[in-house]
Coordinates of C-alpha atoms in Angstrom, one line a residue:
Chain A
M1 CA -6.7 -12.1 -27.8
R2 CA -3.0 -12.3 -26.9
A3 CA -3.0 -8.6 -25.9
S4 CA -6.0 -9.6 -24.1
L5 CA -4.5 -12.1 -21.8
R6 CA -1.7 -10.0 -21.4
R7 CA -3.5 -7.2 -19.8
I8 CA -6.3 -9.8 -17.7
W9 CA -2.8 -11.4 -16.3
G10 CA -1.8 -7.4 -15.0
L11 CA -4.3 -7.2 -13.1
V12 CA -4.0 -11.4 -11.5
Y13 CA -0.7 -10.7 -11.2
R14 CA -0.9 -7.9 -9.5
H15 CA -3.0 -9.4 -7.0
L16 CA -1.4 -12.6 -6.8
A17 CA 1.8 -10.5 -5.8
L18 CA -0.6 -9.1 -2.9
Y19 CA -1.2 -12.2 -1.2
R20 CA 2.7 -14.1 -2.2
R21 CA 3.6 -11.9 0.6
S22 CA 1.0 -11.9 3.3
W23 CA 0.6 -14.6 5.5
P24 CA -2.2 -12.6 7.1
R25 CA -4.1 -13.0 4.1
L26 CA -3.8 -16.2 3.4
L27 CA -4.8 -17.2 6.5
E28 CA -8.1 -15.0 6.4
L29 CA -9.2 -17.0 2.7
M30 CA -9.0 -20.2 5.0
Y31 CA -9.9 -19.2 7.7
W32 CA -14.3 -18.8 7.8
P33 CA -14.2 -21.7 6.0
V34 CA -12.4 -24.1 7.9
L35 CA -14.4 -22.4 10.9
Q36 CA -17.6 -23.1 9.9
M37 CA -16.8 -26.6 9.0
L38 CA -15.4 -27.1 12.2
V39 CA -18.2 -25.8 13.9
W40 CA -20.7 -27.8 12.1
G41 CA -18.8 -30.8 11.8
F42 CA -19.4 -31.1 15.8
V43 CA -22.9 -30.2 16.0
T44 CA -23.2 -33.1 13.5
A45 CA -21.4 -35.3 14.7
Y46 CA -23.8 -34.4 18.6
L47 CA -26.6 -35.4 16.5
A48 CA -25.1 -38.7 15.1
G49 CA -25.0 -39.5 18.7
V50 CA -27.8 -38.5 20.0
Q51 CA -29.5 -40.2 17.0
Q52 CA -27.0 -43.1 17.5
N53 CA -25.5 -42.8 14.2
M54 CA -29.1 -42.8 12.4
G55 CA -28.2 -39.4 11.5
S56 CA -25.3 -39.9 9.2
V57 CA -26.8 -39.0 5.9
A58 CA -27.9 -35.9 7.8
A59 CA -24.6 -34.7 8.9
G60 CA -23.2 -35.4 5.5
M61 CA -25.9 -32.9 4.2
L62 CA -25.0 -30.3 6.8
L63 CA -21.7 -30.6 5.8
G64 CA -21.6 -30.8 2.8
G65 CA -24.0 -27.8 2.9
V66 CA -21.9 -25.9 4.8
L67 CA -18.8 -26.2 2.3
L68 CA -21.0 -25.9 -1.0
W69 CA -22.0 -22.9 0.2
E70 CA -18.9 -21.7 1.3
V71 CA -18.1 -22.4 -2.7
A72 CA -20.5 -19.4 -3.3
L73 CA -20.1 -16.7 -0.3
R74 CA -16.0 -17.5 -0.8
S75 CA -16.5 -16.5 -5.0
Q76 CA -18.7 -13.5 -4.3
M77 CA -16.6 -11.7 -1.6
G78 CA -13.1 -12.3 -3.8
F79 CA -14.8 -10.6 -6.8
A80 CA -15.7 -7.8 -4.6
I81 CA -13.3 -7.5 -2.8
T82 CA -10.2 -7.7 -5.6
F83 CA -12.3 -5.0 -6.8
L84 CA -12.3 -3.3 -3.3
E85 CA -8.1 -4.0 -3.1
E86 CA -8.5 -1.4 -5.9
I87 CA -10.2 1.3 -4.6
W88 CA -8.3 0.6 -1.0
S89 CA -5.0 1.1 -2.9
R90 CA -6.4 4.6 -4.7
N91 CA -5.1 2.3 -7.7
L92 CA -8.6 2.4 -9.5
G93 CA -7.5 5.9 -11.3
H94 CA -4.9 4.2 -13.1
V95 CA -6.5 1.2 -13.7
F96 CA -9.3 3.0 -15.5
V97 CA -7.0 5.1 -17.6
S98 CA -5.2 1.9 -19.0
P99 CA -6.2 -0.4 -22.2
L100 CA -7.3 -2.4 -20.0
R101 CA -11.2 -2.9 -21.0
P102 CA -14.2 -3.7 -18.6
G103 CA -14.6 -7.1 -19.8
E104 CA -11.6 -7.9 -18.8
L105 CA -11.7 -6.3 -16.1
V106 CA -14.4 -8.7 -15.0
A107 CA -12.1 -11.8 -16.2
G108 CA -8.9 -11.0 -13.5
L109 CA -11.9 -10.5 -11.4
V110 CA -13.0 -13.9 -11.4
A111 CA -9.7 -15.3 -12.1
M112 CA -8.9 -14.2 -8.6
A113 CA -12.2 -14.6 -6.9
T114 CA -11.8 -18.4 -8.4
L115 CA -7.8 -18.7 -7.0
R116 CA -9.6 -17.5 -3.7
M117 CA -11.9 -19.8 -3.4
L118 CA -10.0 -22.9 -4.1
V119 CA -7.0 -21.4 -1.0
G120 CA -10.4 -20.7 1.7
V121 CA -12.9 -24.0 0.9
L122 CA -9.9 -26.6 -0.8
P123 CA -8.3 -27.0 3.3
A124 CA -12.1 -27.1 4.7
V125 CA -12.9 -29.9 2.6
G126 CA -9.7 -31.3 3.4
L127 CA -10.3 -31.2 7.3
A128 CA -13.8 -32.5 6.7
W129 CA -12.5 -35.6 5.8
L130 CA -9.8 -35.8 8.4
L131 CA -11.5 -35.7 11.0
Y132 CA -15.1 -36.3 10.4
G133 CA -14.5 -39.4 7.4
F134 CA -16.8 -36.3 5.3
G135 CA -15.8 -37.0 1.5
L136 CA -17.4 -34.1 -0.5
F137 CA -16.0 -35.3 -3.7
S138 CA -17.1 -38.7 -2.8
L139 CA -20.3 -38.1 -4.5
G140 CA -18.6 -37.8 -7.8
P141 CA -17.8 -35.8 -10.6
V142 CA -21.0 -34.1 -9.8
V143 CA -19.1 -32.0 -6.9
V144 CA -17.4 -30.5 -10.0
L145 CA -20.3 -28.9 -11.8
F146 CA -22.1 -27.6 -7.6
F147 CA -18.5 -25.9 -8.1
A148 CA -19.5 -24.2 -10.8
A149 CA -23.3 -23.5 -10.9
L150 CA -21.9 -22.1 -7.0
M151 CA -19.4 -20.3 -8.8
M152 CA -21.3 -18.6 -11.1
M153 CA -24.0 -17.6 -8.7
G154 CA -21.0 -15.6 -7.0
W155 CA -19.7 -13.8 -9.6
A156 CA -23.4 -13.0 -10.9
V157 CA -24.2 -11.8 -7.4
A158 CA -20.5 -10.1 -6.9
L159 CA -21.2 -8.2 -10.2
G160 CA -24.4 -6.4 -8.8
V161 CA -22.4 -5.9 -5.6
T162 CA -19.7 -3.9 -7.6
A163 CA -22.1 -2.4 -10.0
M164 CA -23.6 -0.3 -6.7
I165 CA -20.5 0.1 -5.6
L166 CA -19.7 2.0 -8.5
R167 CA -23.1 4.2 -8.5
H168 CA -22.8 4.9 -4.4
G169 CA -18.8 4.3 -3.7
A170 CA -17.6 3.1 -0.4
G171 CA -21.6 3.4 1.0
A172 CA -21.9 0.6 -0.5
E173 CA -18.8 -1.5 0.6
P174 CA -20.7 -3.6 3.5
L175 CA -22.8 -5.3 0.7
A176 CA -19.7 -7.2 -0.7
W177 CA -19.8 -9.2 3.1
S178 CA -23.6 -9.3 3.5
V179 CA -25.3 -9.7 0.2
L180 CA -25.0 -13.3 -0.4
F181 CA -26.0 -14.2 3.5
G182 CA -29.1 -12.5 2.8
L183 CA -29.8 -15.2 1.0
T184 CA -29.2 -17.6 2.7
P185 CA -32.5 -18.6 3.6
F186 CA -34.1 -19.0 0.3
A187 CA -30.7 -20.7 -1.0
C188 CA -32.3 -23.9 0.7
V189 CA -28.8 -24.8 2.0
F190 CA -29.6 -26.9 5.0
Y191 CA -33.6 -27.7 4.4
P192 CA -35.0 -29.3 1.1
L193 CA -37.2 -26.1 -1.1
S194 CA -40.9 -28.1 0.1
T195 CA -39.8 -26.5 3.7
L196 CA -40.4 -23.0 2.8
P197 CA -43.9 -21.5 2.3
A198 CA -45.3 -21.9 -0.9
P199 CA -44.9 -18.1 -2.0
L200 CA -41.0 -18.5 -0.6
Q201 CA -40.6 -21.3 -2.9
W202 CA -40.8 -19.1 -6.1
V203 CA -38.5 -17.0 -4.6
A204 CA -36.5 -19.8 -4.3
Q205 CA -36.8 -21.2 -7.3
A206 CA -35.3 -18.0 -9.0
I207 CA -31.8 -19.0 -7.1
P208 CA -29.1 -21.5 -8.3
A209 CA -27.8 -22.7 -5.1
A210 CA -31.5 -23.7 -4.7
H211 CA -31.1 -26.0 -7.4
V212 CA -27.4 -27.0 -6.3
F213 CA -28.5 -27.7 -2.8
E214 CA -31.5 -29.7 -4.1
G215 CA -29.3 -32.0 -6.3
M216 CA -26.6 -32.2 -3.4
R217 CA -29.3 -34.1 -1.5
A218 CA -30.4 -36.1 -4.2
A219 CA -27.1 -37.9 -4.8
L220 CA -26.7 -38.1 -0.9
L221 CA -30.0 -39.8 -0.2
Q222 CA -30.4 -41.2 -3.6
G223 CA -27.1 -41.5 -5.6
R224 CA -28.1 -39.7 -8.4
V225 CA -27.7 -36.6 -10.7
D226 CA -30.9 -34.8 -10.4
L227 CA -30.3 -33.0 -14.3
W228 CA -33.1 -30.7 -13.4
H229 CA -32.2 -29.0 -10.8
L230 CA -28.5 -28.9 -12.4
G231 CA -29.6 -27.9 -15.7
A232 CA -31.8 -25.5 -13.5
A233 CA -29.0 -24.1 -11.8
F234 CA -27.2 -23.6 -15.1
A235 CA -29.6 -21.9 -16.4
L236 CA -30.5 -19.6 -14.0
D237 CA -26.3 -18.9 -13.6
V238 CA -26.7 -17.7 -16.8
V239 CA -29.4 -15.6 -16.6
W240 CA -27.7 -13.6 -13.6
L241 CA -25.3 -13.7 -15.6
A242 CA -26.8 -12.0 -17.9
L243 CA -28.6 -9.7 -15.9
L244 CA -26.5 -8.3 -13.6
G245 CA -23.7 -7.9 -15.9
R246 CA -25.5 -5.6 -17.6
V247 CA -26.0 -3.8 -14.6
F248 CA -22.0 -3.8 -13.8
L249 CA -21.7 -2.5 -17.5
G250 CA -24.7 0.3 -17.4
Q251 CA -23.0 1.9 -14.2
F252 CA -19.7 1.4 -15.1
E253 CA -21.0 3.7 -18.4
A254 CA -23.2 5.9 -15.5
A255 CA -20.1 6.0 -13.6
R256 CA -17.7 7.3 -16.2
R257 CA -20.8 10.0 -17.0
S258 CA -21.0 11.4 -13.4
G259 CA -17.5 11.6 -12.8
A260 CA -17.8 8.8 -10.1
L261 CA -14.9 7.1 -10.9
L262 CA -12.7 9.5 -10.2
S263 CA -14.0 10.2 -6.1
I264 CA -15.3 6.0 -5.8
G265 CA -12.7 5.7 -2.9
E266 CA -14.0 8.7 -1.0
Chain B
M1 CA -9.2 16.8 -37.6
T2 CA -5.3 17.7 -38.0
P3 CA -3.4 15.0 -39.0
D4 CA -0.4 15.7 -36.6
A5 CA -1.7 16.8 -33.3
A6 CA -1.6 14.7 -30.1
I7 CA -4.6 16.0 -29.0
Q8 CA -8.3 17.8 -30.4
A9 CA -10.4 19.4 -28.2
E10 CA -13.5 20.4 -29.8
G11 CA -16.0 22.0 -27.5
L12 CA -15.0 19.9 -25.0
T13 CA -18.0 21.0 -22.5
K14 CA -18.8 18.8 -18.7
R15 CA -21.5 19.7 -16.7
Y16 CA -22.7 18.7 -13.4
G17 CA -26.5 19.3 -13.1
E18 CA -26.8 23.1 -13.6
T19 CA -22.6 23.7 -12.6
T20 CA -20.3 24.0 -16.2
A21 CA -17.1 22.3 -15.0
V22 CA -15.5 22.5 -18.3
D23 CA -17.3 25.1 -20.7
S24 CA -16.4 24.8 -24.3
L25 CA -13.1 24.0 -25.0
R26 CA -11.0 23.6 -27.7
F27 CA -7.9 23.5 -28.4
T28 CA -5.2 21.5 -30.7
L29 CA -1.7 20.1 -28.7
P30 CA 0.9 19.5 -32.1
R31 CA 2.5 15.7 -31.8
G32 CA 5.9 16.4 -30.0
A33 CA 4.7 19.6 -28.5
T34 CA 4.9 20.3 -24.3
W35 CA 1.9 22.0 -23.4
G36 CA 0.6 24.0 -20.2
L37 CA -2.3 23.4 -18.3
L38 CA -3.4 26.0 -15.7
G39 CA -5.7 27.5 -13.8
G40 CA -6.8 28.1 -10.2
N41 CA -8.3 25.4 -8.0
G42 CA -12.0 24.0 -9.4
A43 CA -10.5 25.9 -12.6
G44 CA -11.3 22.4 -14.3
K45 CA -7.8 21.1 -14.9
S46 CA -8.6 18.1 -13.3
T47 CA -11.9 17.9 -15.1
T48 CA -10.4 18.4 -18.4
I49 CA -7.7 15.7 -18.0
A50 CA -9.9 12.9 -16.9
M51 CA -11.9 13.8 -20.1
L52 CA -8.6 13.7 -22.4
L53 CA -8.3 10.2 -20.6
G54 CA -11.9 9.5 -21.5
I55 CA -12.3 8.2 -17.6
L56 CA -15.1 11.2 -18.0
V57 CA -17.9 10.7 -20.4
P58 CA -17.8 14.9 -21.7
S59 CA -21.3 17.0 -21.6
E60 CA -21.2 18.2 -25.0
G61 CA -17.8 18.4 -27.5
R62 CA -15.2 15.9 -28.8
V63 CA -11.9 14.8 -28.2
T64 CA -9.3 13.0 -30.2
V65 CA -6.5 11.6 -29.3
L66 CA -3.5 10.6 -31.4
G67 CA -6.2 10.1 -34.4
H68 CA -8.7 8.2 -32.2
D69 CA -12.0 9.8 -31.0
M70 CA -12.0 9.0 -27.3
A71 CA -16.1 8.3 -27.5
R72 CA -15.5 5.6 -30.0
N73 CA -12.5 4.2 -29.6
R74 CA -10.8 4.8 -26.4
F75 CA -8.9 1.9 -26.0
A76 CA -6.9 1.9 -29.2
A77 CA -5.4 5.5 -27.5
L78 CA -5.3 4.2 -24.4
V79 CA -2.3 2.2 -25.3
R80 CA -0.4 4.9 -26.6
M81 CA -0.6 7.3 -24.3
N82 CA 0.1 7.3 -20.5
F83 CA -1.0 9.7 -17.5
S84 CA 0.8 10.0 -14.2
S85 CA -0.2 12.1 -11.4
P86 CA 0.8 11.9 -7.3
Y87 CA -3.2 11.9 -6.5
V88 CA -3.1 8.3 -7.6
A89 CA -1.6 6.1 -5.9
L90 CA 0.4 2.9 -7.3
P91 CA -0.2 -0.1 -5.0
H92 CA 2.2 0.7 -1.7
R93 CA 2.4 -3.9 -0.6
L94 CA 3.9 -4.4 -4.0
T95 CA 7.5 -3.5 -4.5
V96 CA 8.7 -1.2 -7.8
A97 CA 9.1 -4.0 -10.0
E98 CA 6.0 -5.7 -9.4
N99 CA 4.5 -2.5 -9.6
L100 CA 6.1 -2.0 -13.3
R101 CA 5.4 -5.3 -13.9
V102 CA 1.3 -5.0 -14.0
Y103 CA 1.5 -1.9 -15.8
A104 CA 3.6 -3.7 -18.8
H105 CA 1.3 -6.3 -18.9
L106 CA -1.8 -3.5 -18.7
Y107 CA 0.2 -2.2 -22.0
D108 CA 1.6 -5.4 -24.0
V109 CA 4.5 -3.5 -23.7
P110 CA 7.0 -6.3 -25.3
R111 CA 10.7 -7.3 -23.5
A112 CA 8.8 -6.3 -20.2
E113 CA 11.4 -7.2 -18.0
A114 CA 14.6 -5.5 -20.5
R115 CA 12.2 -2.5 -20.5
I116 CA 11.4 -1.9 -16.5
A117 CA 15.7 -2.6 -15.9
E118 CA 16.3 0.4 -18.9
L119 CA 13.4 2.8 -17.1
A120 CA 15.3 1.6 -13.3
E121 CA 18.7 2.5 -15.2
T122 CA 17.4 6.3 -16.2
L123 CA 15.5 7.2 -13.6
Q124 CA 17.9 6.1 -11.3
L125 CA 15.5 2.8 -10.2
E126 CA 18.0 0.2 -9.5
E127 CA 18.5 0.4 -5.7
I128 CA 14.8 0.7 -4.8
L129 CA 13.7 -2.2 -7.4
H130 CA 12.8 -4.3 -5.1
R131 CA 11.9 -2.1 -2.1
R132 CA 7.6 -1.5 -1.2
A133 CA 6.3 1.6 -2.6
G134 CA 4.9 2.4 0.1
Q135 CA 8.3 2.8 1.8
L136 CA 9.3 4.8 -0.8
S137 CA 10.4 8.8 -0.3
A138 CA 7.8 11.0 -2.2
G139 CA 10.9 11.9 -4.5
Q140 CA 11.5 8.2 -5.0
K141 CA 7.6 8.0 -5.7
T142 CA 7.6 10.7 -8.0
R143 CA 10.5 8.7 -9.8
V144 CA 7.9 5.5 -9.7
A145 CA 4.9 7.1 -10.9
L146 CA 7.4 8.8 -14.0
A147 CA 8.6 5.3 -14.4
K148 CA 5.1 3.9 -14.4
A149 CA 3.5 6.4 -17.0
L150 CA 6.5 5.5 -18.9
V151 CA 5.9 1.9 -19.4
N152 CA 4.5 1.7 -22.6
R153 CA 6.9 5.0 -24.2
P154 CA 4.0 7.1 -24.5
E155 CA 3.5 9.2 -27.9
L156 CA 1.1 11.2 -25.5
L157 CA 1.9 12.1 -21.4
L158 CA -0.1 13.4 -19.1
L159 CA 1.2 15.1 -16.2
D160 CA -0.6 16.3 -13.6
E161 CA 1.4 18.1 -10.8
P162 CA 4.4 15.8 -11.5
T163 CA 6.6 17.6 -9.0
A164 CA 4.2 18.5 -6.2
S165 CA 5.6 18.1 -2.8
L166 CA 9.1 17.5 -4.0
D167 CA 12.3 19.2 -2.7
P168 CA 13.6 21.7 -5.3
D169 CA 16.6 19.5 -5.4
T170 CA 13.8 16.8 -6.7
G171 CA 11.8 18.9 -8.4
D172 CA 14.7 19.9 -10.8
W173 CA 15.8 16.6 -11.1
V174 CA 12.6 15.7 -12.4
R175 CA 12.0 19.2 -14.5
S176 CA 15.6 18.3 -16.2
W177 CA 14.6 14.6 -16.9
L178 CA 11.3 15.5 -18.7
E179 CA 13.3 17.9 -20.6
R180 CA 15.8 15.5 -21.2
Y181 CA 13.6 12.8 -22.5
R182 CA 10.9 14.9 -24.4
E183 CA 13.7 15.7 -26.7
E184 CA 15.2 12.1 -27.5
S185 CA 11.3 10.8 -27.7
G186 CA 9.3 13.5 -29.4
C187 CA 6.9 12.8 -26.8
A188 CA 4.0 15.2 -27.1
I189 CA 3.2 16.3 -22.9
L190 CA 0.1 17.9 -21.4
L191 CA 1.5 19.8 -18.1
A192 CA -1.2 20.0 -15.2
S193 CA 1.0 22.5 -12.5
H194 CA 0.7 25.0 -10.2
N195 CA 4.8 25.9 -10.5
M196 CA 4.9 28.5 -12.9
A197 CA 8.6 28.5 -12.6
E198 CA 8.2 25.0 -13.9
V199 CA 6.0 25.7 -16.6
E200 CA 7.5 28.9 -17.9
R201 CA 11.0 26.1 -18.5
L202 CA 9.3 23.4 -19.8
C203 CA 6.7 24.2 -22.2
G204 CA 6.0 26.1 -25.7
H205 CA 2.5 26.8 -24.8
V206 CA 0.4 27.6 -22.1
L207 CA -3.7 27.3 -22.1
M208 CA -5.3 29.3 -18.5
M209 CA -8.2 28.1 -17.7
K210 CA -10.8 29.9 -15.3
R211 CA -13.9 28.6 -13.9
G212 CA -14.4 26.1 -16.8
R213 CA -13.1 28.7 -19.4
L214 CA -9.9 28.6 -21.7
V215 CA -9.3 32.7 -20.8
A216 CA -5.3 32.9 -21.9
E217 CA -4.0 31.7 -24.1
G218 CA 0.2 31.4 -25.7
S219 CA 4.2 30.9 -25.2
P220 CA 4.8 31.1 -21.7
A221 CA 7.0 34.8 -23.4
E222 CA 4.0 35.8 -25.0
L223 CA 2.1 36.0 -22.1
V224 CA 4.4 37.6 -20.4
T225 CA 4.5 40.4 -22.6
R226 CA 0.3 40.7 -23.1
F227 CA 0.2 41.6 -19.9
G228 CA 2.8 43.3 -18.8
R229 CA 4.0 41.4 -16.1
D230 CA 7.7 39.7 -15.6
N231 CA 7.1 36.5 -15.1
L232 CA 4.1 33.7 -15.4
E233 CA 3.1 33.9 -12.1
D234 CA 2.3 37.4 -11.8
V235 CA 0.0 36.7 -15.5
F236 CA -1.5 33.7 -13.5
L237 CA -2.5 35.8 -10.5
D238 CA -3.6 38.6 -13.2
I239 CA -6.4 36.2 -14.2
A240 CA -6.8 35.0 -11.6
R241 CA -7.6 38.2 -9.6
D242 CA -9.7 39.2 -12.8
R243 CA -7.0 41.3 -14.3
R244 CA -7.2 41.9 -17.9
A245 CA -4.1 41.5 -20.1
L246 CA -2.8 45.6 -21.6
G247 CA -5.3 46.8 -24.0
E248 CA -8.6 44.7 -23.4
T249 CA -11.3 46.5 -21.7
T250 CA -13.8 45.0 -19.8
A251 CA -17.1 43.1 -21.2

């Protein structure tokens, strides 16, 4: 167990060392979440003015949606890009012939994804409070659960993306940036699930984020914790993590058989 | 299984569709020995090394490394072996010390800082320990790659062209260092190289591969005698050009 934790720390240390001396990389982590928050902050300020301050709840839903959706986005990208960093630095060969197990590789990527997400999203959360008076954490401790459910969803999607990179090599790299944006319409970030046409509601029901945002709206509009949606989000997270974790491990073994691990960056 | 074998390859075969990259390779590398793995481009050396490292699964056959079946228990072997190749880089933006620290953690090396200091002293890395890996010369990179490969005090070392792209002076330094290290540590070494003089100097036994098959083996002196040549380079050329050993008839 101790040796396993040390190997995971080895991978995390390698990436922390990279960020420690690269302020542009650190800045890049915060750039998009802060930019998104600023744009949507001004939109909500405008809407609140047009509606003679009747839009303050709507403003909260928009800003809360933006900030929480960034949690999922940054978690997914953090995981996938940390893996890609190993490919770009041509270091993956050394990593794969070291005693680091695939599960430990995933644990290291999860740890880095969490750190990257916190560095990216927390400044945006702070700015939303400073500039617009929107305190995400004023929703209560349930926000931590929202964060956790969205992070888990991000990791699950990233496991699928990484499996695709193992199978298709560099050609699948753009998925690391794009795949979660494709799920945005079904994640119901800015509107209730009931807004979607009936067939698409079935798709949305299978996405953990849709339940998190239903829960967020319940907390904002009614001041209550919607346990059903919260439970559904975590249950779906577990299912997706188990499913896509198997896909990742299956693809890892397939890459060992096909020789793809030797040519993954090409 | 041979108990004192560092590597035992039995019928090792790798096929990619219709192409056979390695065909029924069979050899036993004893512990403490240094063997050369030779062959032209595409002979199957890199594929063989990848299978020995467990990064590539054989289509047929079995590899046992330091007593561990690589198909079932590769991580138990990987922690006791290491690998160096100029074609696999260390992260360029990390310093030499940071890179070595990463691998000390990955290999769970006890007293990592003391080990890094020891390697820095023996491989003359002290002055570059805090420089980024990407800023080093080819010779310095080779020494750092060797330090990474030795960080866990391996019982088996796989070296893929350790002196490729080095000037003769640095190449000679690396070869002398490897000779000394082998004598002091008793580590088994499998060396893939295109530098025949290097192989003659370092290796007690040579495996010659061509089109995925083991076509000749023996000590460098034996091979030179068998082919009636003056040196291993001529033997290599004979094999590459399908010329037979003395007394051998064409099939």
